[in-house]
Amino acid sequence: MQTAHRGRTITITAPTTTPDGCCTFTIGDSGPQSAACLVVSNVDPANPRAVLAWLTARIDDYDSKPVQPRIYPWWYAPGTVTRCPHGHTKALDADCTDPFCAREAAIAARRAALRTGITGASLAAVLTRAGHPRAALRHDGTAKSIGFSCGGETVDGRRNARVCVLWHDSTHRFPGDDLPDELHAIARTLTGKGYRVEVHPNSVALRVYPKGSQGSGQHAYTPPTA
């Protein structure tokens, strides 16, 4: 018996040709599969029509759900699935959903975020090498000397997303005040090196994003006009 169902070609061989008296079947390019195990599903493995009804029901069930990584690829329509590097079944152009692969992908994403992120320490080193003075800070965050300070910020749960750069001197600044000249100089240094620099509304600080980042997509630093 041969038929097609939802894009799969199903072939069932009568039990008269098998030593155990059970049908065998193939779906697509699968090898011959014995129907003997269908007994546990209350299916007569010697009845080709009963076997076919079970197979088509299973295909309908698999097609109604996301691709299952531990199901053989031949259960799915040709050209819709492939195997991941660890041998799990996955949809084309999609990540493997097996827990092992999902954990590996999450670890790789965290490592990539660290590689492409930005920290206060790394940015401070860049500015120091460029000749900008760094303020010495007390435990309460107040400055003991004139200079800049850098602090990492978390954005939407992402660590190392951006750095806040402040300038410390004897002037008390309030939201809406102009940026000090020293922060303009720092902004020029950083934009010249490819960093994304933003000045958010009513802020007297720079928000610096990694090189190549689009940042928040707004509030880009603009040098003052002469």
XYZ file of C-alpha atoms in Angstrom:
226
model
C 0.000 0.000 0.000
C 1.305 3.439 -0.920
C -0.348 6.796 -0.356
C 0.487 10.447 0.256
C -0.462 12.532 3.289
C 0.473 16.177 3.901
C 3.396 15.976 1.497
C 4.744 12.659 2.809
C 4.808 9.468 0.791
C 3.775 6.560 3.018
C 4.448 2.962 1.994
C 3.106 0.062 4.066
C 4.205 -3.523 3.435
C 1.752 -6.295 4.266
C 2.690 -8.644 7.139
C 2.817 -11.675 4.823
C 6.339 -10.603 3.813
C 7.705 -10.092 7.344
C 8.880 -12.831 9.758
C 7.120 -11.381 12.818
C 3.740 -11.023 11.143
C 3.739 -7.223 11.496
C 3.529 -4.573 8.813
C 6.516 -2.450 7.978
C 6.256 1.129 6.778
C 8.357 3.913 5.341
C 7.665 7.636 5.377
C 9.552 9.625 2.780
C 13.205 8.622 2.835
C 13.071 6.723 6.113
C 14.282 3.171 6.216
C 11.762 0.358 6.812
C 10.138 0.666 10.234
C 8.372 -2.195 11.996
C 4.817 -1.567 13.168
C 5.262 -4.057 16.018
C 5.692 -1.239 18.568
C 2.209 0.115 17.748
C 0.725 -2.588 19.963
C 1.283 -0.272 22.955
C -0.957 2.281 21.214
C -3.727 -0.325 20.809
C -3.047 -0.536 17.066
C -3.100 -3.902 15.275
C 0.391 -4.021 13.687
C -0.799 -6.653 11.197
C -3.573 -4.444 9.798
C -2.215 -2.071 7.101
C -5.234 0.235 7.306
C -4.959 0.515 11.077
C -1.246 1.262 10.757
C -1.959 3.895 8.101
C -4.614 5.549 10.265
C -2.150 5.764 13.166
C 0.618 7.182 10.969
C -1.577 9.891 9.444
C -2.853 10.837 12.909
C 0.727 11.180 14.144
C 1.647 13.351 11.159
C -1.385 15.576 11.776
C -0.329 15.917 15.416
C 3.286 16.786 14.582
C 2.194 19.344 11.986
C -0.015 21.088 14.558
C 2.935 21.739 16.891
C 6.377 23.343 16.668
C 9.132 21.088 15.346
C 10.174 18.630 18.042
C 13.955 18.102 18.241
C 13.791 14.435 19.267
C 11.471 13.373 16.422
C 13.010 11.816 13.301
C 13.168 14.308 10.399
C 11.248 11.986 8.072
C 8.089 12.584 10.089
C 8.024 16.112 8.665
C 7.288 17.279 5.119
C 10.352 17.208 2.837
C 12.296 20.469 2.785
C 10.834 21.805 6.048
C 13.368 20.525 8.588
C 17.040 19.699 8.935
C 19.391 18.457 11.644
C 21.388 20.714 13.967
C 25.112 20.008 14.546
C 24.140 17.774 17.486
C 21.745 15.726 15.371
C 18.459 17.180 16.634
C 15.612 17.915 14.253
C 14.938 21.623 13.740
C 13.003 23.871 11.388
C 14.916 25.411 8.509
C 16.413 28.844 9.302
C 15.578 28.412 12.984
C 17.522 27.661 16.145
C 17.369 24.189 17.637
C 14.904 24.034 20.530
C 16.453 21.059 22.281
C 17.327 22.053 25.893
C 21.003 21.180 25.389
C 21.299 23.368 22.284
C 19.220 26.146 23.858
C 21.639 26.251 26.827
C 24.630 26.353 24.485
C 23.048 29.194 22.485
C 22.298 31.180 25.660
C 25.894 30.801 26.870
C 27.236 31.863 23.474
C 24.920 34.892 23.437
C 26.100 35.977 26.894
C 29.728 35.645 25.844
C 29.060 37.605 22.646
C 27.355 40.343 24.663
C 30.425 40.650 26.856
C 32.717 40.807 23.836
C 30.638 43.481 22.140
C 29.621 45.357 25.285
C 31.245 48.262 27.054
C 32.347 48.753 30.657
C 33.213 51.763 32.756
C 36.731 50.453 33.291
C 37.431 49.880 29.584
C 36.115 53.311 28.589
C 38.030 55.041 31.397
C 41.215 53.440 30.084
C 40.483 54.782 26.591
C 39.946 58.303 27.910
C 42.992 58.204 30.145
C 45.217 57.144 27.264
C 43.751 60.032 25.260
C 44.943 62.470 27.943
C 41.679 63.213 29.781
C 42.124 63.450 33.580
C 40.257 60.908 35.663
C 38.692 61.973 38.953
C 39.544 60.135 42.150
C 36.276 59.185 43.849
C 35.439 58.654 47.495
C 33.367 55.696 48.689
C 30.212 57.818 48.521
C 30.831 58.718 44.874
C 31.935 62.288 45.467
C 35.117 63.421 43.762
C 38.413 64.123 45.527
C 39.926 65.619 42.356
C 38.855 67.217 39.099
C 38.243 64.870 36.195
C 35.833 62.440 34.578
C 34.245 59.306 35.985
C 32.728 56.345 34.143
C 29.959 54.063 35.364
C 28.473 51.084 33.558
C 24.709 51.033 33.057
C 22.216 48.220 32.445
C 19.659 48.812 29.683
C 16.550 46.607 29.346
C 18.224 43.949 31.452
C 21.414 43.933 29.361
C 24.588 44.449 31.328
C 27.501 46.343 29.753
C 25.047 48.083 27.418
C 26.395 51.607 27.919
C 28.545 53.824 30.145
C 27.629 57.096 31.820
C 30.453 59.668 31.748
C 30.349 62.539 34.266
C 32.646 65.502 34.807
C 33.607 66.451 38.369
C 34.783 69.915 39.353
C 33.717 72.639 41.755
C 30.624 73.586 39.723
C 27.237 72.291 40.829
C 25.234 71.397 37.719
C 21.525 70.737 37.452
C 19.371 69.010 34.814
C 19.075 71.267 31.813
C 22.419 73.005 32.333
C 24.908 73.059 29.476
C 27.528 70.348 29.276
C 30.917 71.428 30.585
C 33.569 72.032 27.936
C 35.507 69.039 29.204
C 32.623 66.660 28.324
C 32.481 68.151 24.837
C 36.189 67.347 24.500
C 35.563 63.803 25.739
C 32.644 63.403 23.336
C 34.853 64.468 20.429
C 37.473 61.938 21.468
C 34.951 59.104 21.683
C 33.041 59.852 18.492
C 36.362 60.096 16.712
C 37.109 56.552 17.868
C 33.757 55.227 16.631
C 31.760 55.121 19.870
C 28.096 56.107 19.903
C 27.706 59.120 22.220
C 24.326 60.453 23.335
C 23.165 63.322 25.526
C 19.714 62.582 26.856
C 17.239 65.437 27.474
C 18.034 67.591 30.535
C 21.161 65.514 31.193
C 24.600 66.821 32.113
C 26.283 63.504 31.327
C 27.319 61.520 28.292
C 25.832 58.107 27.544
C 28.346 56.074 25.572
C 27.527 52.897 23.632
C 29.890 50.334 22.072
C 31.450 50.950 18.684
C 29.008 50.191 15.896
C 25.978 50.349 18.188
C 22.907 52.376 17.268
C 22.407 53.213 20.947
C 18.879 54.324 21.744
C 18.427 55.536 18.192
C 18.033 59.131 19.300
C 19.699 61.937 21.310
C 22.986 61.624 19.394
C 25.671 63.992 20.633
C 25.907 67.170 18.566
C 28.938 69.464 18.941
C 28.073 73.015 19.955
C 27.927 75.571 17.183
C 30.450 78.359 17.268
